[in-house]
mmCIF file with all atom_site columns, C-alpha atoms in Angstrom:
data_model
loop_
_atom_site.group_PDB
_atom_site.id
_atom_site.type_symbol
_atom_site.label_atom_id
_atom_site.label_alt_id
_atom_site.label_comp_id
_atom_site.label_asym_id
_atom_site.label_entity_id
_atom_site.label_seq_id
_atom_site.pdbx_PDB_ins_code
_atom_site.Cartn_x
_atom_site.Cartn_y
_atom_site.Cartn_z
_atom_site.occupancy
_atom_site.B_iso_or_equiv
_atom_site.pdbx_formal_charge
_atom_site.auth_seq_id
_atom_site.auth_comp_id
_atom_site.auth_asym_id
_atom_site.auth_atom_id
_atom_site.pdbx_PDB_model_num
ATOM 1   C CA . MET A 1 1   ? 31.441 37.005 -3.505  1.00 53.00 ? 1   MET A CA 1
ATOM 2   C CA . SER A 1 2   ? 29.355 35.253 -0.700  1.00 61.00 ? 2   SER A CA 1
ATOM 3   C CA . GLU A 1 3   ? 29.104 37.071 2.775   1.00 64.00 ? 3   GLU A CA 1
ATOM 4   C CA . ALA A 1 4   ? 28.936 35.228 6.693   1.00 65.00 ? 4   ALA A CA 1
ATOM 5   C CA . THR A 1 5   ? 25.515 35.462 7.607   1.00 78.00 ? 5   THR A CA 1
ATOM 6   C CA . ASP A 1 6   ? 24.846 33.136 3.350   1.00 87.00 ? 6   ASP A CA 1
ATOM 7   C CA . PRO A 1 7   ? 24.341 29.639 4.302   1.00 94.00 ? 7   PRO A CA 1
ATOM 8   C CA . TRP A 1 8   ? 25.868 26.371 4.077   1.00 97.00 ? 8   TRP A CA 1
ATOM 9   C CA . LEU A 1 9   ? 24.993 23.944 2.061   1.00 98.00 ? 9   LEU A CA 1
ATOM 10  C CA . ILE A 1 10  ? 27.299 20.300 3.686   1.00 98.00 ? 10  ILE A CA 1
ATOM 11  C CA . VAL A 1 11  ? 26.410 17.361 1.365   1.00 98.00 ? 11  VAL A CA 1
ATOM 12  C CA . GLY A 1 12  ? 27.254 13.732 2.627   1.00 98.00 ? 12  GLY A CA 1
ATOM 13  C CA . LEU A 1 13  ? 27.616 12.138 -0.049  1.00 98.00 ? 13  LEU A CA 1
ATOM 14  C CA . GLY A 1 14  ? 26.302 8.162  0.089   1.00 98.00 ? 14  GLY A CA 1
ATOM 15  C CA . ASN A 1 15  ? 23.424 5.591  -2.412  1.00 97.00 ? 15  ASN A CA 1
ATOM 16  C CA . PRO A 1 16  ? 20.108 5.531  -0.733  1.00 97.00 ? 16  PRO A CA 1
ATOM 17  C CA . GLY A 1 17  ? 19.045 2.668  1.012   1.00 96.00 ? 17  GLY A CA 1
ATOM 18  C CA . PRO A 1 18  ? 19.573 -0.329 4.267   1.00 96.00 ? 18  PRO A CA 1
ATOM 19  C CA . GLU A 1 19  ? 21.989 -2.149 1.239   1.00 96.00 ? 19  GLU A CA 1
ATOM 20  C CA . TYR A 1 20  ? 24.988 0.864  1.703   1.00 97.00 ? 20  TYR A CA 1
ATOM 21  C CA . ALA A 1 21  ? 24.109 2.495  5.159   1.00 96.00 ? 21  ALA A CA 1
ATOM 22  C CA . ALA A 1 22  ? 27.552 0.859  5.870   1.00 96.00 ? 22  ALA A CA 1
ATOM 23  C CA . ASN A 1 23  ? 29.462 1.026  2.290   1.00 97.00 ? 23  ASN A CA 1
ATOM 24  C CA . ARG A 1 24  ? 32.790 2.738  2.664   1.00 98.00 ? 24  ARG A CA 1
ATOM 25  C CA . HIS A 1 25  ? 31.123 5.236  -0.273  1.00 97.00 ? 25  HIS A CA 1
ATOM 26  C CA . ASN A 1 26  ? 28.384 5.973  2.422   1.00 98.00 ? 26  ASN A CA 1
ATOM 27  C CA . VAL A 1 27  ? 30.857 7.376  4.934   1.00 98.00 ? 27  VAL A CA 1
ATOM 28  C CA . GLY A 1 28  ? 29.683 11.085 3.668   1.00 98.00 ? 28  GLY A CA 1
ATOM 29  C CA . PHE A 1 29  ? 26.628 9.785  4.844   1.00 98.00 ? 29  PHE A CA 1
ATOM 30  C CA . MET A 1 30  ? 27.917 8.648  7.860   1.00 98.00 ? 30  MET A CA 1
ATOM 31  C CA . VAL A 1 31  ? 28.746 12.102 8.779   1.00 98.00 ? 31  VAL A CA 1
ATOM 32  C CA . ALA A 1 32  ? 25.968 14.246 7.729   1.00 98.00 ? 32  ALA A CA 1
ATOM 33  C CA . ASP A 1 33  ? 23.572 11.931 10.244  1.00 98.00 ? 33  ASP A CA 1
ATOM 34  C CA . LEU A 1 34  ? 26.539 12.582 13.083  1.00 98.00 ? 34  LEU A CA 1
ATOM 35  C CA . LEU A 1 35  ? 25.525 16.698 12.039  1.00 98.00 ? 35  LEU A CA 1
ATOM 36  C CA . ALA A 1 36  ? 22.438 16.271 12.482  1.00 98.00 ? 36  ALA A CA 1
ATOM 37  C CA . SER A 1 37  ? 22.285 14.743 15.375  1.00 97.00 ? 37  SER A CA 1
ATOM 38  C CA . ARG A 1 38  ? 24.454 16.828 16.648  1.00 96.00 ? 38  ARG A CA 1
ATOM 39  C CA . ILE A 1 39  ? 22.505 20.830 15.743  1.00 95.00 ? 39  ILE A CA 1
ATOM 40  C CA . GLY A 1 40  ? 19.243 18.045 17.519  1.00 94.00 ? 40  GLY A CA 1
ATOM 41  C CA . GLY A 1 41  ? 17.846 17.259 13.494  1.00 95.00 ? 41  GLY A CA 1
ATOM 42  C CA . LYS A 1 42  ? 16.299 15.062 11.887  1.00 96.00 ? 42  LYS A CA 1
ATOM 43  C CA . PHE A 1 43  ? 16.847 14.227 7.286   1.00 97.00 ? 43  PHE A CA 1
ATOM 44  C CA . LYS A 1 44  ? 13.431 14.832 5.574   1.00 96.00 ? 44  LYS A CA 1
ATOM 45  C CA . ARG A 1 45  ? 12.308 14.788 2.127   1.00 96.00 ? 45  ARG A CA 1
ATOM 46  C CA . ALA A 1 46  ? 13.864 18.354 0.646   1.00 94.00 ? 46  ALA A CA 1
ATOM 47  C CA . GLN A 1 47  ? 10.803 19.440 -1.219  1.00 87.00 ? 47  GLN A CA 1
ATOM 48  C CA . LYS A 1 48  ? 12.575 20.347 -4.032  1.00 85.00 ? 48  LYS A CA 1
ATOM 49  C CA . ALA A 1 49  ? 15.051 17.933 -5.328  1.00 94.00 ? 49  ALA A CA 1
ATOM 50  C CA . GLN A 1 50  ? 15.614 14.283 -4.422  1.00 96.00 ? 50  GLN A CA 1
ATOM 51  C CA . ALA A 1 51  ? 17.826 13.814 -0.730  1.00 97.00 ? 51  ALA A CA 1
ATOM 52  C CA . GLN A 1 52  ? 16.952 14.455 2.120   1.00 98.00 ? 52  GLN A CA 1
ATOM 53  C CA . VAL A 1 53  ? 17.886 17.865 4.229   1.00 98.00 ? 53  VAL A CA 1
ATOM 54  C CA . VAL A 1 54  ? 17.724 18.804 7.166   1.00 97.00 ? 54  VAL A CA 1
ATOM 55  C CA . GLU A 1 55  ? 17.693 22.972 8.469   1.00 96.00 ? 55  GLU A CA 1
ATOM 56  C CA . GLY A 1 56  ? 19.855 23.984 11.061  1.00 96.00 ? 56  GLY A CA 1
ATOM 57  C CA . ARG A 1 57  ? 22.813 25.906 12.936  1.00 94.00 ? 57  ARG A CA 1
ATOM 58  C CA . ILE A 1 58  ? 26.068 24.986 13.264  1.00 91.00 ? 58  ILE A CA 1
ATOM 59  C CA . GLY A 1 59  ? 28.760 26.685 15.772  1.00 82.00 ? 59  GLY A CA 1
ATOM 60  C CA . PRO A 1 60  ? 28.051 28.200 19.098  1.00 78.00 ? 60  PRO A CA 1
ATOM 61  C CA . PRO A 1 61  ? 24.899 30.750 19.595  1.00 79.00 ? 61  PRO A CA 1
ATOM 62  C CA . GLY A 1 62  ? 25.635 34.223 18.403  1.00 78.00 ? 62  GLY A CA 1
ATOM 63  C CA . PRO A 1 63  ? 27.804 35.704 15.565  1.00 76.00 ? 63  PRO A CA 1
ATOM 64  C CA . GLY A 1 64  ? 29.469 32.325 15.360  1.00 77.00 ? 64  GLY A CA 1
ATOM 65  C CA . SER A 1 65  ? 26.929 29.972 14.671  1.00 88.00 ? 65  SER A CA 1
ATOM 66  C CA . ARG A 1 66  ? 27.050 29.480 10.531  1.00 93.00 ? 66  ARG A CA 1
ATOM 67  C CA . ARG A 1 67  ? 23.198 28.703 8.854   1.00 94.00 ? 67  ARG A CA 1
ATOM 68  C CA . VAL A 1 68  ? 23.227 25.430 7.359   1.00 97.00 ? 68  VAL A CA 1
ATOM 69  C CA . VAL A 1 69  ? 21.426 22.648 5.642   1.00 97.00 ? 69  VAL A CA 1
ATOM 70  C CA . LEU A 1 70  ? 22.469 19.224 5.632   1.00 98.00 ? 70  LEU A CA 1
ATOM 71  C CA . VAL A 1 71  ? 22.478 17.135 2.671   1.00 98.00 ? 71  VAL A CA 1
ATOM 72  C CA . LYS A 1 72  ? 22.584 14.138 1.956   1.00 98.00 ? 72  LYS A CA 1
ATOM 73  C CA . PRO A 1 73  ? 21.001 13.065 -2.087  1.00 98.00 ? 73  PRO A CA 1
ATOM 74  C CA . MET A 1 74  ? 18.741 10.487 -3.169  1.00 97.00 ? 74  MET A CA 1
ATOM 75  C CA . SER A 1 75  ? 19.964 10.498 -6.103  1.00 95.00 ? 75  SER A CA 1
ATOM 76  C CA . TYR A 1 76  ? 22.643 7.623  -6.625  1.00 92.00 ? 76  TYR A CA 1
ATOM 77  C CA . MET A 1 77  ? 26.441 9.441  -6.608  1.00 95.00 ? 77  MET A CA 1
ATOM 78  C CA . ASN A 1 78  ? 26.253 9.420  -9.738  1.00 95.00 ? 78  ASN A CA 1
ATOM 79  C CA . LEU A 1 79  ? 24.132 11.379 -10.027 1.00 97.00 ? 79  LEU A CA 1
ATOM 80  C CA . SER A 1 80  ? 24.111 13.530 -6.893  1.00 97.00 ? 80  SER A CA 1
ATOM 81  C CA . GLY A 1 81  ? 24.724 16.674 -8.772  1.00 97.00 ? 81  GLY A CA 1
ATOM 82  C CA . GLY A 1 82  ? 20.585 17.611 -10.234 1.00 97.00 ? 82  GLY A CA 1
ATOM 83  C CA . PRO A 1 83  ? 19.673 17.160 -6.509  1.00 98.00 ? 83  PRO A CA 1
ATOM 84  C CA . VAL A 1 84  ? 22.344 19.164 -4.528  1.00 98.00 ? 84  VAL A CA 1
ATOM 85  C CA . THR A 1 85  ? 22.858 22.462 -8.065  1.00 97.00 ? 85  THR A CA 1
ATOM 86  C CA . ALA A 1 86  ? 18.676 22.336 -7.015  1.00 97.00 ? 86  ALA A CA 1
ATOM 87  C CA . LEU A 1 87  ? 19.047 22.946 -3.823  1.00 97.00 ? 87  LEU A CA 1
ATOM 88  C CA . ARG A 1 88  ? 21.525 25.623 -3.721  1.00 97.00 ? 88  ARG A CA 1
ATOM 89  C CA . ASP A 1 89  ? 19.757 27.363 -6.041  1.00 97.00 ? 89  ASP A CA 1
ATOM 90  C CA . PHE A 1 90  ? 16.844 27.373 -3.813  1.00 96.00 ? 90  PHE A CA 1
ATOM 91  C CA . TYR A 1 91  ? 19.046 27.714 -0.351  1.00 96.00 ? 91  TYR A CA 1
ATOM 92  C CA . LYS A 1 92  ? 21.234 31.217 -2.487  1.00 96.00 ? 92  LYS A CA 1
ATOM 93  C CA . VAL A 1 93  ? 24.079 29.616 -1.198  1.00 97.00 ? 93  VAL A CA 1
ATOM 94  C CA . PRO A 1 94  ? 27.099 30.623 -2.643  1.00 96.00 ? 94  PRO A CA 1
ATOM 95  C CA . THR A 1 95  ? 28.878 27.467 -4.698  1.00 96.00 ? 95  THR A CA 1
ATOM 96  C CA . ASP A 1 96  ? 32.136 28.564 -2.289  1.00 96.00 ? 96  ASP A CA 1
ATOM 97  C CA . HIS A 1 97  ? 29.277 27.299 0.368   1.00 97.00 ? 97  HIS A CA 1
ATOM 98  C CA . VAL A 1 98  ? 28.755 24.688 -0.494  1.00 98.00 ? 98  VAL A CA 1
ATOM 99  C CA . VAL A 1 99  ? 31.030 21.654 1.256   1.00 98.00 ? 99  VAL A CA 1
ATOM 100 C CA . ALA A 1 100 ? 31.214 17.502 0.343   1.00 98.00 ? 100 ALA A CA 1
ATOM 101 C CA . VAL A 1 101 ? 31.693 15.219 2.206   1.00 98.00 ? 101 VAL A CA 1
ATOM 102 C CA . HIS A 1 102 ? 32.819 11.757 1.075   1.00 98.00 ? 102 HIS A CA 1
ATOM 103 C CA . ASP A 1 103 ? 34.798 8.956  0.857   1.00 98.00 ? 103 ASP A CA 1
ATOM 104 C CA . GLU A 1 104 ? 38.358 9.303  -0.958  1.00 97.00 ? 104 GLU A CA 1
ATOM 105 C CA . LEU A 1 105 ? 40.080 6.276  -2.263  1.00 96.00 ? 105 LEU A CA 1
ATOM 106 C CA . ASP A 1 106 ? 44.131 8.408  -2.540  1.00 94.00 ? 106 ASP A CA 1
ATOM 107 C CA . ILE A 1 107 ? 44.354 9.254  1.115   1.00 96.00 ? 107 ILE A CA 1
ATOM 108 C CA . ASP A 1 108 ? 45.102 5.782  4.172   1.00 97.00 ? 108 ASP A CA 1
ATOM 109 C CA . TYR A 1 109 ? 41.937 4.404  6.346   1.00 97.00 ? 109 TYR A CA 1
ATOM 110 C CA . GLY A 1 110 ? 40.666 7.690  8.565   1.00 94.00 ? 110 GLY A CA 1
ATOM 111 C CA . MET A 1 111 ? 43.145 10.169 7.029   1.00 97.00 ? 111 MET A CA 1
ATOM 112 C CA . LEU A 1 112 ? 41.637 13.396 6.457   1.00 98.00 ? 112 LEU A CA 1
ATOM 113 C CA . ARG A 1 113 ? 42.655 16.197 4.011   1.00 98.00 ? 113 ARG A CA 1
ATOM 114 C CA . LEU A 1 114 ? 40.395 19.539 3.676   1.00 98.00 ? 114 LEU A CA 1
ATOM 115 C CA . LYS A 1 115 ? 40.367 21.750 0.164   1.00 97.00 ? 115 LYS A CA 1
ATOM 116 C CA . LEU A 1 116 ? 38.180 24.191 -2.077  1.00 98.00 ? 116 LEU A CA 1
ATOM 117 C CA . GLY A 1 117 ? 38.046 23.127 -5.824  1.00 97.00 ? 117 GLY A CA 1
ATOM 118 C CA . GLY A 1 118 ? 39.686 20.947 -7.803  1.00 95.00 ? 118 GLY A CA 1
ATOM 119 C CA . GLY A 1 119 ? 39.409 17.313 -10.325 1.00 94.00 ? 119 GLY A CA 1
ATOM 120 C CA . ASP A 1 120 ? 36.983 14.844 -8.812  1.00 94.00 ? 120 ASP A CA 1
ATOM 121 C CA . ASN A 1 121 ? 39.633 11.829 -8.742  1.00 91.00 ? 121 ASN A CA 1
ATOM 122 C CA . GLY A 1 122 ? 37.574 9.642  -10.360 1.00 92.00 ? 122 GLY A CA 1
ATOM 123 C CA . HIS A 1 123 ? 35.175 9.961  -7.799  1.00 95.00 ? 123 HIS A CA 1
ATOM 124 C CA . ASN A 1 124 ? 31.413 9.246  -9.633  1.00 95.00 ? 124 ASN A CA 1
ATOM 125 C CA . GLY A 1 125 ? 29.823 12.307 -6.830  1.00 97.00 ? 125 GLY A CA 1
ATOM 126 C CA . LEU A 1 126 ? 32.957 14.271 -7.508  1.00 97.00 ? 126 LEU A CA 1
ATOM 127 C CA . LYS A 1 127 ? 32.133 14.002 -11.363 1.00 97.00 ? 127 LYS A CA 1
ATOM 128 C CA . SER A 1 128 ? 29.051 15.368 -11.210 1.00 98.00 ? 128 SER A CA 1
ATOM 129 C CA . MET A 1 129 ? 28.813 18.117 -8.668  1.00 98.00 ? 129 MET A CA 1
ATOM 130 C CA . THR A 1 130 ? 31.338 19.651 -10.460 1.00 98.00 ? 130 THR A CA 1
ATOM 131 C CA . LYS A 1 131 ? 29.241 18.792 -13.930 1.00 97.00 ? 131 LYS A CA 1
ATOM 132 C CA . ALA A 1 132 ? 26.366 21.047 -12.448 1.00 97.00 ? 132 ALA A CA 1
ATOM 133 C CA . MET A 1 133 ? 28.223 23.398 -10.369 1.00 96.00 ? 133 MET A CA 1
ATOM 134 C CA . GLY A 1 134 ? 32.250 24.262 -12.045 1.00 97.00 ? 134 GLY A CA 1
ATOM 135 C CA . PRO A 1 135 ? 34.764 22.954 -9.241  1.00 97.00 ? 135 PRO A CA 1
ATOM 136 C CA . ASP A 1 136 ? 34.308 25.561 -5.935  1.00 97.00 ? 136 ASP A CA 1
ATOM 137 C CA . TYR A 1 137 ? 33.048 23.844 -3.917  1.00 98.00 ? 137 TYR A CA 1
ATOM 138 C CA . HIS A 1 138 ? 34.236 22.663 -0.907  1.00 98.00 ? 138 HIS A CA 1
ATOM 139 C CA . ARG A 1 139 ? 35.807 18.908 -0.026  1.00 98.00 ? 139 ARG A CA 1
ATOM 140 C CA . VAL A 1 140 ? 36.756 17.269 3.507   1.00 98.00 ? 140 VAL A CA 1
ATOM 141 C CA . ARG A 1 141 ? 37.921 13.767 1.681   1.00 98.00 ? 141 ARG A CA 1
ATOM 142 C CA . PHE A 1 142 ? 37.257 10.469 4.330   1.00 98.00 ? 142 PHE A CA 1
ATOM 143 C CA . GLY A 1 143 ? 40.395 8.669  3.584   1.00 98.00 ? 143 GLY A CA 1
ATOM 144 C CA . ILE A 1 144 ? 39.407 4.705  2.077   1.00 97.00 ? 144 ILE A CA 1
ATOM 145 C CA . GLY A 1 145 ? 42.362 3.469  1.034   1.00 96.00 ? 145 GLY A CA 1
ATOM 146 C CA . ARG A 1 146 ? 43.710 1.152  -1.944  1.00 94.00 ? 146 ARG A CA 1
ATOM 147 C CA . PRO A 1 147 ? 41.817 -2.176 -2.226  1.00 95.00 ? 147 PRO A CA 1
ATOM 148 C CA . PRO A 1 148 ? 43.894 -5.402 -1.843  1.00 91.00 ? 148 PRO A CA 1
ATOM 149 C CA . GLY A 1 149 ? 45.304 -7.478 -3.935  1.00 92.00 ? 149 GLY A CA 1
ATOM 150 C CA . ARG A 1 150 ? 43.757 -6.769 -7.259  1.00 93.00 ? 150 ARG A CA 1
ATOM 151 C CA . MET A 1 151 ? 39.685 -6.422 -6.179  1.00 93.00 ? 151 MET A CA 1
ATOM 152 C CA . GLN A 1 152 ? 37.921 -3.845 -8.403  1.00 95.00 ? 152 GLN A CA 1
ATOM 153 C CA . VAL A 1 153 ? 36.921 0.101  -7.187  1.00 94.00 ? 153 VAL A CA 1
ATOM 154 C CA . ALA A 1 154 ? 33.755 -0.096 -7.201  1.00 93.00 ? 154 ALA A CA 1
ATOM 155 C CA . ASP A 1 155 ? 33.419 -3.677 -5.400  1.00 95.00 ? 155 ASP A CA 1
ATOM 156 C CA . PHE A 1 156 ? 36.215 -2.079 -2.529  1.00 97.00 ? 156 PHE A CA 1
ATOM 157 C CA . VAL A 1 157 ? 34.243 1.288  -2.354  1.00 96.00 ? 157 VAL A CA 1
ATOM 158 C CA . LEU A 1 158 ? 30.607 -0.308 -2.377  1.00 96.00 ? 158 LEU A CA 1
ATOM 159 C CA . LYS A 1 159 ? 31.403 -3.357 1.180   1.00 96.00 ? 159 LYS A CA 1
ATOM 160 C CA . ASP A 1 160 ? 31.336 -2.321 4.326   1.00 97.00 ? 160 ASP A CA 1
ATOM 161 C CA . PHE A 1 161 ? 34.571 -1.460 6.865   1.00 97.00 ? 161 PHE A CA 1
ATOM 162 C CA . GLY A 1 162 ? 36.246 -3.596 7.866   1.00 94.00 ? 162 GLY A CA 1
ATOM 163 C CA . SER A 1 163 ? 35.946 -5.092 10.835  1.00 95.00 ? 163 SER A CA 1
ATOM 164 C CA . ALA A 1 164 ? 40.072 -2.987 11.815  1.00 95.00 ? 164 ALA A CA 1
ATOM 165 C CA . GLU A 1 165 ? 38.528 -0.145 10.606  1.00 96.00 ? 165 GLU A CA 1
ATOM 166 C CA . ARG A 1 166 ? 35.127 -0.956 11.953  1.00 96.00 ? 166 ARG A CA 1
ATOM 167 C CA . LYS A 1 167 ? 37.123 -0.203 15.596  1.00 97.00 ? 167 LYS A CA 1
ATOM 168 C CA . GLU A 1 168 ? 37.709 3.157  14.786  1.00 97.00 ? 168 GLU A CA 1
ATOM 169 C CA . LEU A 1 169 ? 35.408 4.436  12.582  1.00 98.00 ? 169 LEU A CA 1
ATOM 170 C CA . ALA A 1 170 ? 32.962 6.165  14.831  1.00 97.00 ? 170 ALA A CA 1
ATOM 171 C CA . TYR A 1 171 ? 35.636 8.014  16.286  1.00 98.00 ? 171 TYR A CA 1
ATOM 172 C CA . LEU A 1 172 ? 36.943 9.227  12.377  1.00 98.00 ? 172 LEU A CA 1
ATOM 173 C CA . VAL A 1 173 ? 33.542 9.751  11.543  1.00 98.00 ? 173 VAL A CA 1
ATOM 174 C CA . ASP A 1 174 ? 33.085 11.789 14.511  1.00 98.00 ? 174 ASP A CA 1
ATOM 175 C CA . ARG A 1 175 ? 36.579 13.775 12.936  1.00 98.00 ? 175 ARG A CA 1
ATOM 176 C CA . ALA A 1 176 ? 35.605 14.262 9.841   1.00 98.00 ? 176 ALA A CA 1
ATOM 177 C CA . ALA A 1 177 ? 31.703 16.077 11.836  1.00 98.00 ? 177 ALA A CA 1
ATOM 178 C CA . ASP A 1 178 ? 34.526 17.993 14.461  1.00 97.00 ? 178 ASP A CA 1
ATOM 179 C CA . SER A 1 179 ? 36.368 19.856 10.475  1.00 98.00 ? 179 SER A CA 1
ATOM 180 C CA . VAL A 1 180 ? 33.174 20.566 9.283   1.00 97.00 ? 180 VAL A CA 1
ATOM 181 C CA . GLU A 1 181 ? 32.773 22.475 11.892  1.00 96.00 ? 181 GLU A CA 1
ATOM 182 C CA . CYS A 1 182 ? 36.385 23.922 12.466  1.00 96.00 ? 182 CYS A CA 1
ATOM 183 C CA . LEU A 1 183 ? 35.906 24.700 8.422   1.00 96.00 ? 183 LEU A CA 1
ATOM 184 C CA . LEU A 1 184 ? 32.885 26.675 8.544   1.00 95.00 ? 184 LEU A CA 1
ATOM 185 C CA . ALA A 1 185 ? 33.455 28.709 11.835  1.00 92.00 ? 185 ALA A CA 1
ATOM 186 C CA . GLU A 1 186 ? 37.289 29.483 11.017  1.00 93.00 ? 186 GLU A CA 1
ATOM 187 C CA . GLY A 1 187 ? 37.978 29.677 7.449   1.00 94.00 ? 187 GLY A CA 1
ATOM 188 C CA . LEU A 1 188 ? 39.724 26.227 4.842   1.00 97.00 ? 188 LEU A CA 1
ATOM 189 C CA . GLU A 1 189 ? 42.986 27.421 6.403   1.00 97.00 ? 189 GLU A CA 1
ATOM 190 C CA . ARG A 1 190 ? 42.659 27.011 10.101  1.00 97.00 ? 190 ARG A CA 1
ATOM 191 C CA . ALA A 1 191 ? 40.408 23.983 9.344   1.00 97.00 ? 191 ALA A CA 1
ATOM 192 C CA . GLN A 1 192 ? 43.478 22.521 8.201   1.00 98.00 ? 192 GLN A CA 1
ATOM 193 C CA . SER A 1 193 ? 45.701 22.863 9.512   1.00 98.00 ? 193 SER A CA 1
ATOM 194 C CA . ALA A 1 194 ? 43.969 21.536 12.710  1.00 97.00 ? 194 ALA A CA 1
ATOM 195 C CA . TYR A 1 195 ? 43.082 18.151 10.348  1.00 98.00 ? 195 TYR A CA 1
ATOM 196 C CA . ASN A 1 196 ? 45.479 17.465 7.375   1.00 96.00 ? 196 ASN A CA 1
ATOM 197 C CA . SER A 1 197 ? 47.082 14.460 8.169   1.00 77.00 ? 197 SER A CA 1
#
């Protein structure tokens, strides 16, 4: 059973390297970067795993603040489970205090859905995390919509956001970061009612 004092592991899913930085599949990294800047931290190489981490606190000073470790796995998406599990064990984080922030094909662009547990819906990052530690972690699902026409899913997620999408992207990433903060401060139900759209 997790305690209020237990740390949270916030995992932005994505692929390392500049060629992937603006891809739809990397929206988890974008949210993690924004959260890091909000707490005044800079990502650095983790000692214990193939990942970059920032440690800090989210929320107002005092008993309402939560100790967090922001994580960007550097193992490529389909191998995310290894580094995440290593860091979960190192920081002694209960699995229900792990939050995966990731792109979601089955939700319209920019919509958010927060949930605890569930399947991986074909998402390789979630598949790897679930295989490594079970399904009982939180997800912040950032809608990217379905590929147009006959475009393959793999091609779609590894393309940059389109120009129309980019006009709203900063606002939507900001909203996703807000939803993570709300989840930590006020719990899943409150975050779902405020941000699930």
